[in-house]
Coordinates of C-alpha atoms in Angstrom, one line a residue:
X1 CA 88.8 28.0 114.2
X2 CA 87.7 30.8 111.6
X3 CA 85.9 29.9 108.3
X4 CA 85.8 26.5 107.2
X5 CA 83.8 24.9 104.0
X6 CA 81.0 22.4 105.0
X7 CA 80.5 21.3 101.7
X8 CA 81.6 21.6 97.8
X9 CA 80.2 20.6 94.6
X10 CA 80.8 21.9 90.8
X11 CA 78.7 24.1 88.8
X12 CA 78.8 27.1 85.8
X13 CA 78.2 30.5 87.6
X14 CA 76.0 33.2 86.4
X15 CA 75.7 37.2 87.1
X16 CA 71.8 38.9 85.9
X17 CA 72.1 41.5 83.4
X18 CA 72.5 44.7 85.4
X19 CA 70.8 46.8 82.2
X20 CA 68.0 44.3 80.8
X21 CA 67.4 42.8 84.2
X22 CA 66.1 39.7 81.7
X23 CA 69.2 37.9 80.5
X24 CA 72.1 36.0 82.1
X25 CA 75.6 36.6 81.4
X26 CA 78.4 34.0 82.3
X27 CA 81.1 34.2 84.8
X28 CA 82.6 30.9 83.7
X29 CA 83.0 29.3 80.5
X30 CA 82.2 25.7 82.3
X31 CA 81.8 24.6 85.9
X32 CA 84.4 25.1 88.4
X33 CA 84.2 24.1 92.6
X34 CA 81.9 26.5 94.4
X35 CA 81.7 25.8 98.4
X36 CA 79.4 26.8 101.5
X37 CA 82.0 28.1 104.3
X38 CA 81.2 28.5 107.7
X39 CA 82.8 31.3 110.3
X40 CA 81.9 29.9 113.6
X41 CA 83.3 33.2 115.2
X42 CA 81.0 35.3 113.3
X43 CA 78.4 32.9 112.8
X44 CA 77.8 33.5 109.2
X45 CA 77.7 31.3 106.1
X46 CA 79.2 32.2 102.8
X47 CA 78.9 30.6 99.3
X48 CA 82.5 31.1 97.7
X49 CA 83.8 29.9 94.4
X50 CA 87.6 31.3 93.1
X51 CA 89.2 30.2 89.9
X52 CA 92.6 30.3 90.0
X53 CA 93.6 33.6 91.8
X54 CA 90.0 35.0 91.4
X55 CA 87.4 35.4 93.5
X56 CA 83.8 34.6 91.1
X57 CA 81.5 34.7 93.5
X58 CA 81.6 35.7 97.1
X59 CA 77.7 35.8 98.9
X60 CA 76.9 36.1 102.1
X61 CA 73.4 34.1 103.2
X62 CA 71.1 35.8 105.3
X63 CA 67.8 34.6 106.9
X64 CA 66.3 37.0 104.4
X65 CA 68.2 35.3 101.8
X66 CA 66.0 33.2 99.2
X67 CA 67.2 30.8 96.8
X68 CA 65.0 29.7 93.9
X69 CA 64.7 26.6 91.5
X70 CA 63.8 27.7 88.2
X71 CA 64.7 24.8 86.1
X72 CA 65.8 21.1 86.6
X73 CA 69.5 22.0 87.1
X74 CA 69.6 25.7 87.5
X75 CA 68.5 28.0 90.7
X76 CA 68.9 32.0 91.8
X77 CA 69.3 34.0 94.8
X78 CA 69.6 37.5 95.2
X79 CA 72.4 39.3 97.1
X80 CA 71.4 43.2 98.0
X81 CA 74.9 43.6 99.3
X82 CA 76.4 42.6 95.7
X83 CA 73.6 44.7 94.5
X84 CA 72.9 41.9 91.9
X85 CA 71.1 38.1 91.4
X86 CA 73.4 35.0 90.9
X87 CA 72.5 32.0 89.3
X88 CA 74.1 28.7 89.4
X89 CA 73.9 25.9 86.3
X90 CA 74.5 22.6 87.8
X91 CA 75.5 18.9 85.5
X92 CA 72.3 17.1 87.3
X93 CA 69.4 17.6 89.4
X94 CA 70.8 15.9 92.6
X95 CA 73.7 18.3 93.1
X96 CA 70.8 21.0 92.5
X97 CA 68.3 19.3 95.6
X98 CA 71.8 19.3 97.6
X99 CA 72.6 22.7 97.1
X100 CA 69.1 23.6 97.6
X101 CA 68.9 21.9 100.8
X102 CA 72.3 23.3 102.4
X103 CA 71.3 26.8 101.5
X104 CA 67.8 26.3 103.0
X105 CA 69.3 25.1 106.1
X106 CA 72.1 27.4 106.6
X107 CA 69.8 30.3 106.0
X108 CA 67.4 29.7 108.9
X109 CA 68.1 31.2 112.4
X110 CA 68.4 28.6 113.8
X111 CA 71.5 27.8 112.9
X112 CA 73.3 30.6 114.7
X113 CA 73.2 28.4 117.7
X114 CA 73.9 25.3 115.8
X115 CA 77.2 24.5 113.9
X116 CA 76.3 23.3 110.2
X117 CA 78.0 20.6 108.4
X118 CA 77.3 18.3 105.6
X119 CA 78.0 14.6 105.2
X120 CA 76.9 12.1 102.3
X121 CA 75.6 15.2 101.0
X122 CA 73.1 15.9 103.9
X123 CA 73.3 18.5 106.3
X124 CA 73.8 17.9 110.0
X125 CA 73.9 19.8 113.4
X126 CA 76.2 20.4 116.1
X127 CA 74.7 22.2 119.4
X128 CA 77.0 25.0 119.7
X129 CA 76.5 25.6 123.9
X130 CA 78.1 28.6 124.4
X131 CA 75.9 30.4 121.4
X132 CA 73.3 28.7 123.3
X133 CA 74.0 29.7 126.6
X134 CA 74.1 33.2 125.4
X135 CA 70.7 32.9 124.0
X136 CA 69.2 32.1 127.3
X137 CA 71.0 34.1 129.4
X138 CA 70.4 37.2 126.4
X139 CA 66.6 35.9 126.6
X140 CA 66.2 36.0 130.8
X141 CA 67.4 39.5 130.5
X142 CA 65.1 40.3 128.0
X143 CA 61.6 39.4 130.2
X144 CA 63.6 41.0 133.1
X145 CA 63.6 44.7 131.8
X146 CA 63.9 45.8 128.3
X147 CA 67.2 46.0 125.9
X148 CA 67.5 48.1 123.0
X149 CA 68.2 46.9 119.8
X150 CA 71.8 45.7 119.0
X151 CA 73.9 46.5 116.7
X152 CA 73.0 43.3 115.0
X153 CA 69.6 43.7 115.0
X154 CA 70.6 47.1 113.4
X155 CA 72.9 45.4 110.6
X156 CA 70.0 43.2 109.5
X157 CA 67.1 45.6 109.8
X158 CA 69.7 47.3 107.2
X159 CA 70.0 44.0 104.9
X160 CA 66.4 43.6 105.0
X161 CA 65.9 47.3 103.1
X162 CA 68.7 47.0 101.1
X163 CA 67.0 44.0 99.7
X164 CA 63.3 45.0 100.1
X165 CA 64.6 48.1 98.3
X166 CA 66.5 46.1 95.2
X167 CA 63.1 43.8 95.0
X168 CA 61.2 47.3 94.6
X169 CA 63.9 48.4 91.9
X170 CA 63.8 44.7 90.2
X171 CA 60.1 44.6 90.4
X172 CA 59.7 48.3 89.0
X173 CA 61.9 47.2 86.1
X174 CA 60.4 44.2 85.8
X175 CA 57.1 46.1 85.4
X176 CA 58.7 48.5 82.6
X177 CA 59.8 45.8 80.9
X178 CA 56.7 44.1 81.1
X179 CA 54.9 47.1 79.9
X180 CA 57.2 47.7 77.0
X181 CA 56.7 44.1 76.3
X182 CA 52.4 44.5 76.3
X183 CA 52.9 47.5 73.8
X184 CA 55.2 45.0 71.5
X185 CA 52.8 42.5 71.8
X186 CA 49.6 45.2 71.1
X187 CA 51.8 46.4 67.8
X188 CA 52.4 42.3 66.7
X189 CA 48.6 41.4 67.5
X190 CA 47.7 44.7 65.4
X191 CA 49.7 43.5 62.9
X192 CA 48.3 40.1 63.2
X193 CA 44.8 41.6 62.4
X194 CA 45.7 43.3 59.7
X195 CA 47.6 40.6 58.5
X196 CA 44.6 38.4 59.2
X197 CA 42.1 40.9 57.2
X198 CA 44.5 40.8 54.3
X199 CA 44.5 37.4 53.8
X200 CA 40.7 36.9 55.0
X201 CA 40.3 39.7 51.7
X202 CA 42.5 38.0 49.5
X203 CA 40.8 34.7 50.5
X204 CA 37.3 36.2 49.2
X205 CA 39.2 37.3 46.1
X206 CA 40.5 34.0 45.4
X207 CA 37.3 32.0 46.0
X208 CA 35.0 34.9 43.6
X209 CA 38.3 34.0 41.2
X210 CA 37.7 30.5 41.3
X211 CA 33.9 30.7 40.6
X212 CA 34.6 33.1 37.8
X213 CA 37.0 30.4 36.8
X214 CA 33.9 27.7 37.2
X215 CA 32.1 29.4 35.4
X216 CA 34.1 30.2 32.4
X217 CA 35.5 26.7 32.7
X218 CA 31.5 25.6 32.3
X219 CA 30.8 27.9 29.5
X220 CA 34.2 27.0 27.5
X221 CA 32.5 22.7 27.9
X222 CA 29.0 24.1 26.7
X223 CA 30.6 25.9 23.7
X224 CA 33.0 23.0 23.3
X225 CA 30.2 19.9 23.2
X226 CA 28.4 22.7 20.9
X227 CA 31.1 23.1 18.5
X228 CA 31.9 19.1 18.6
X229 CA 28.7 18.9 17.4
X230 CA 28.2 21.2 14.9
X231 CA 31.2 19.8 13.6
X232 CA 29.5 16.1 13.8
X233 CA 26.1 17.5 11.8
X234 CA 28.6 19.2 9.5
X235 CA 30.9 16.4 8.5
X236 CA 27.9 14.0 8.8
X237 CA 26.0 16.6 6.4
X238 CA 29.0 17.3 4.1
X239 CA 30.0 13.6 4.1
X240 CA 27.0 11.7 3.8
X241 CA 25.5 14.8 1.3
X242 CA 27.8 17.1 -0.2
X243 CA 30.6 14.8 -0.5
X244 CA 28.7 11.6 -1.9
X245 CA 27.1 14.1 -4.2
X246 CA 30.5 15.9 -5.5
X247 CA 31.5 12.1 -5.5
X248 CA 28.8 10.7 -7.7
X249 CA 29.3 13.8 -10.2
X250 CA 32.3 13.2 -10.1
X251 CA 32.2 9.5 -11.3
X252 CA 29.5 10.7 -13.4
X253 CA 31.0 13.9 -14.9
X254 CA 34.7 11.1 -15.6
X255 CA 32.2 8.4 -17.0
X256 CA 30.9 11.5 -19.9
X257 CA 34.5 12.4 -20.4
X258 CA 35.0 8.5 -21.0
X259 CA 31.9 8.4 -23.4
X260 CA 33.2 11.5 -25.4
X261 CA 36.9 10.8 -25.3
X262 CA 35.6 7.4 -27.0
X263 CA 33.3 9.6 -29.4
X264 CA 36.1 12.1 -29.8
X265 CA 38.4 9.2 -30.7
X266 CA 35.6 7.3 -33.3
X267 CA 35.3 11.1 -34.5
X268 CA 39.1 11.3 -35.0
X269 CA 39.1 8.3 -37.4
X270 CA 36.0 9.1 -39.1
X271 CA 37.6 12.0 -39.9
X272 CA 41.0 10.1 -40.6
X273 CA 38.6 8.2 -42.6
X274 CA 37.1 10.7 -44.3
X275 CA 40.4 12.1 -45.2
X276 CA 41.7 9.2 -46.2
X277 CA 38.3 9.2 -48.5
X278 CA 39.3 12.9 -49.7
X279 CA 42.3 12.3 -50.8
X280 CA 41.2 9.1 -52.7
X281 CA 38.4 11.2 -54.1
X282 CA 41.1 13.6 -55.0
X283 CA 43.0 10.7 -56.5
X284 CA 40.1 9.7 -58.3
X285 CA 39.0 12.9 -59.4
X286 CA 35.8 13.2 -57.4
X287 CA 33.7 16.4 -58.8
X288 CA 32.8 19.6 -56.8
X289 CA 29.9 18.8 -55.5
X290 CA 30.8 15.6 -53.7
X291 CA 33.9 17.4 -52.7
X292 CA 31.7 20.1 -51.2
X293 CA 29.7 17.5 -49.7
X294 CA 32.4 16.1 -47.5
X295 CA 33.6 19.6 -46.6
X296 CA 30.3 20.2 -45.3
X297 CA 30.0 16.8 -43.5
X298 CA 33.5 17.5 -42.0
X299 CA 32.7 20.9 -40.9
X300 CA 29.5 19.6 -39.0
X301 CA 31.5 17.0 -37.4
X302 CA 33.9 19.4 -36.6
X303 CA 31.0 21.7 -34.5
X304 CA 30.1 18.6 -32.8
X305 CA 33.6 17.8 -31.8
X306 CA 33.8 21.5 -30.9
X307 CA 30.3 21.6 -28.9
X308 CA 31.5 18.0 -27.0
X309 CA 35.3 20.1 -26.2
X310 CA 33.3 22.6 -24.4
X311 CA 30.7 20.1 -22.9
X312 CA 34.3 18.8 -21.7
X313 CA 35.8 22.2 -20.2
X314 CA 32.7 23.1 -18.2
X315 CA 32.6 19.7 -16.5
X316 CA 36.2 20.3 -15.7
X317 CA 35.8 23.9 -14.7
X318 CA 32.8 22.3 -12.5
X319 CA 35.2 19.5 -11.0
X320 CA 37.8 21.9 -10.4
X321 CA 34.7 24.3 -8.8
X322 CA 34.4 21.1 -6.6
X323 CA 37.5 20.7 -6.0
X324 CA 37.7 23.9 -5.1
X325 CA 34.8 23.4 -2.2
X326 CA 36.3 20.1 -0.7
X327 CA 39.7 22.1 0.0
X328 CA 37.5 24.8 1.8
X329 CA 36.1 22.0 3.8
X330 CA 39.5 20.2 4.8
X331 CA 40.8 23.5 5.5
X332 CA 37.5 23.9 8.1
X333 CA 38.3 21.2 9.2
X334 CA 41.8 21.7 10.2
X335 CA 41.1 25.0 11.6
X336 CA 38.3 23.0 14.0
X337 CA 40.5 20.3 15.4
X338 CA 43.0 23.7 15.8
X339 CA 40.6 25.1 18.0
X340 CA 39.7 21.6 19.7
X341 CA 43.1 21.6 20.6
X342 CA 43.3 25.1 22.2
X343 CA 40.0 24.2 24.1
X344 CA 41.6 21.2 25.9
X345 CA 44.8 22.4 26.4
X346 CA 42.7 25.2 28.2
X347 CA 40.8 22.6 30.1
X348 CA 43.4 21.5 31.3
X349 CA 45.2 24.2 32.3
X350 CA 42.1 25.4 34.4
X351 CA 41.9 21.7 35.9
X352 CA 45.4 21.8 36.9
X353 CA 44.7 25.0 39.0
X354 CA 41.6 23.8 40.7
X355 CA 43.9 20.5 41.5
X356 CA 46.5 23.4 43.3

């Protein structure tokens, strides 16, 4: 009858990277049919899967043969005549268990006696007698007098090193790779330390910062309630003190100016008068000495008005001097609430950056 397929499902078809040993590189862009076959002449089973005119995958199972789940819908097997490991990517994790379970079964010994075919997805057994009969007569023989090995035997002795020899190569690759891995991973966990010390470092810095900042922050409050409260003693002082006292002076020192504007005015028409007078004396011929008289009078009057006009200047010169003392004081004043304002705008700028 010659080969015949026992069974066929679909999957995506995979070939291991020959150079990194690691990776997996695809043979088909999505899944295609991929089929056990069966020579019952040779007695062999073969997974095949062509697309169009070519041939993807073409392995030969052995008993040696072992196929691998490695994920919920993928599995591997290695094939040391292919000289690589194939791995097949299946659209659930039934047709997986299926595939899993005809490759298991055709790759046991058994099965050279038996003819292997699937239905409903299960595998099932057909006695082959003649295989059979040849394994009884081959085994009578055998406790009659020794045979030497076959040329079977031979073949899969041959498979058996081939593969025992690609598992030393993978595993010796495997073990480069792992070692070139374990240097990576000393270099990143070096870095990691260092890293780590940096930041452990920069941590301290930051928290000696922060109770610099604490401190400073405490210091520019002390100096701040100090300041508030100079400036409350000094505007209480000034106010209540100074300013009541500049105030009174000055009521006192416009009351005087009143008083001699008043005098200075009464002066003004007694001397008004006393010209008027002077010209009627001149009109009525007064003599010398009354004349003289007057003048004399006047001229006194006139050093009173005189001593009363500078009376007058210094007690403006000494409201302007006060004056003068209340604009230093408003200007203090202004320059403190200045500074108040720096002071809280530097609070909270240092309150912000705790908050961060």
């Amino acid at each position: 009858m010659g080969e015949q397929p026992i069974w066929t499902t679909r999957a995506q078809i995979f070939e291991i990277d020959r150079a990194t040993k690691t990776s997996w590189i695809p043979c088909t862009k999505q899944a295609i049919p991929i089929s056990f076959y069966h020579d019952t002449n040779r007695k062999t089973y073969r997974i095949i899967s062509v697309e169009g005119s070519k041939a993807i995958l073409n392995s030969t199972i052995t008993p040696n043969t072992v196929f691998t789940k490695t994920a919920q819908k993928f599995g591997q097997w290695s094939d040391p005549k292919a000289g690589t490991i194939y791995g097949v990517g299946f659209p659930n994790e039934e047709d997986l268990l299926k595939f899993s379970e005809i490759f298991q079964q055709a790759k046991e010994p058994d099965t050279h006696s038996k003819s292997l075919t699937v239905e409903n997805g299960k595998p099932k057994y057909s006695i082959n007698r003649s295989s059979s009969m040849n394994s009884n007569s081959s085994t009578g023989s055998a406790n009659q007098d020794e045979v030497p090995p076959s040329s079977n035997s031979s073949k899969t002795s041959n498979s058996i090193d081939a593969q025992l020899k690609y598992e030393n190569d993978k595993l010796k690759l495997a073990l480069a790779q792992s070692s070139a891995n374990a240097k990576k991973w000393e270099t990143e966990l070096q870095n990691l330390r260092n890293n780590n010390a940096r930041l452990t470092t920069a941590l301290q810095e930051s928290t000696s910062n922060v109770e610099e900042w604490k401190k400073q922050l405490l210091m520019y409050k002390e100096e701040n309630e100090h300041l508030r409260l100079r400036v409350q003693e000094l505007t209480k002082k000034e106010n209540a003190e100074g300013f009541s006292q500049i105030q009174a002076e000055k009521n006192s020192l416009e009351s005087k100016v009143g008083r001699l504007e008043k005098s200075l005015e009464q002066q003004s028409n007694e001397i008004a008068k006393m010209t008027l007078e002077l010209s009627e004396a001149q009109t009525l011929k007064l003599t010398n000495n009354e004349l003289a008289d007057k003048v004399r009078d006047l001229k006194v009057e006139n050093e009173k008005l005189q001593k009363v006009s500078y009376e007058l200047s210094s007690k403006q010169r000494i409201i302007d001097e006060q004056k003068g003392k209340i604009g230093e004081l408003e200007e203090l004043f202004s320059k403190m609430k200045s500074h108040f304002a720096e002071m809280n705008h530097l609070r909270e700028t240092m309150d912000k950056r705790f908050k961060a």
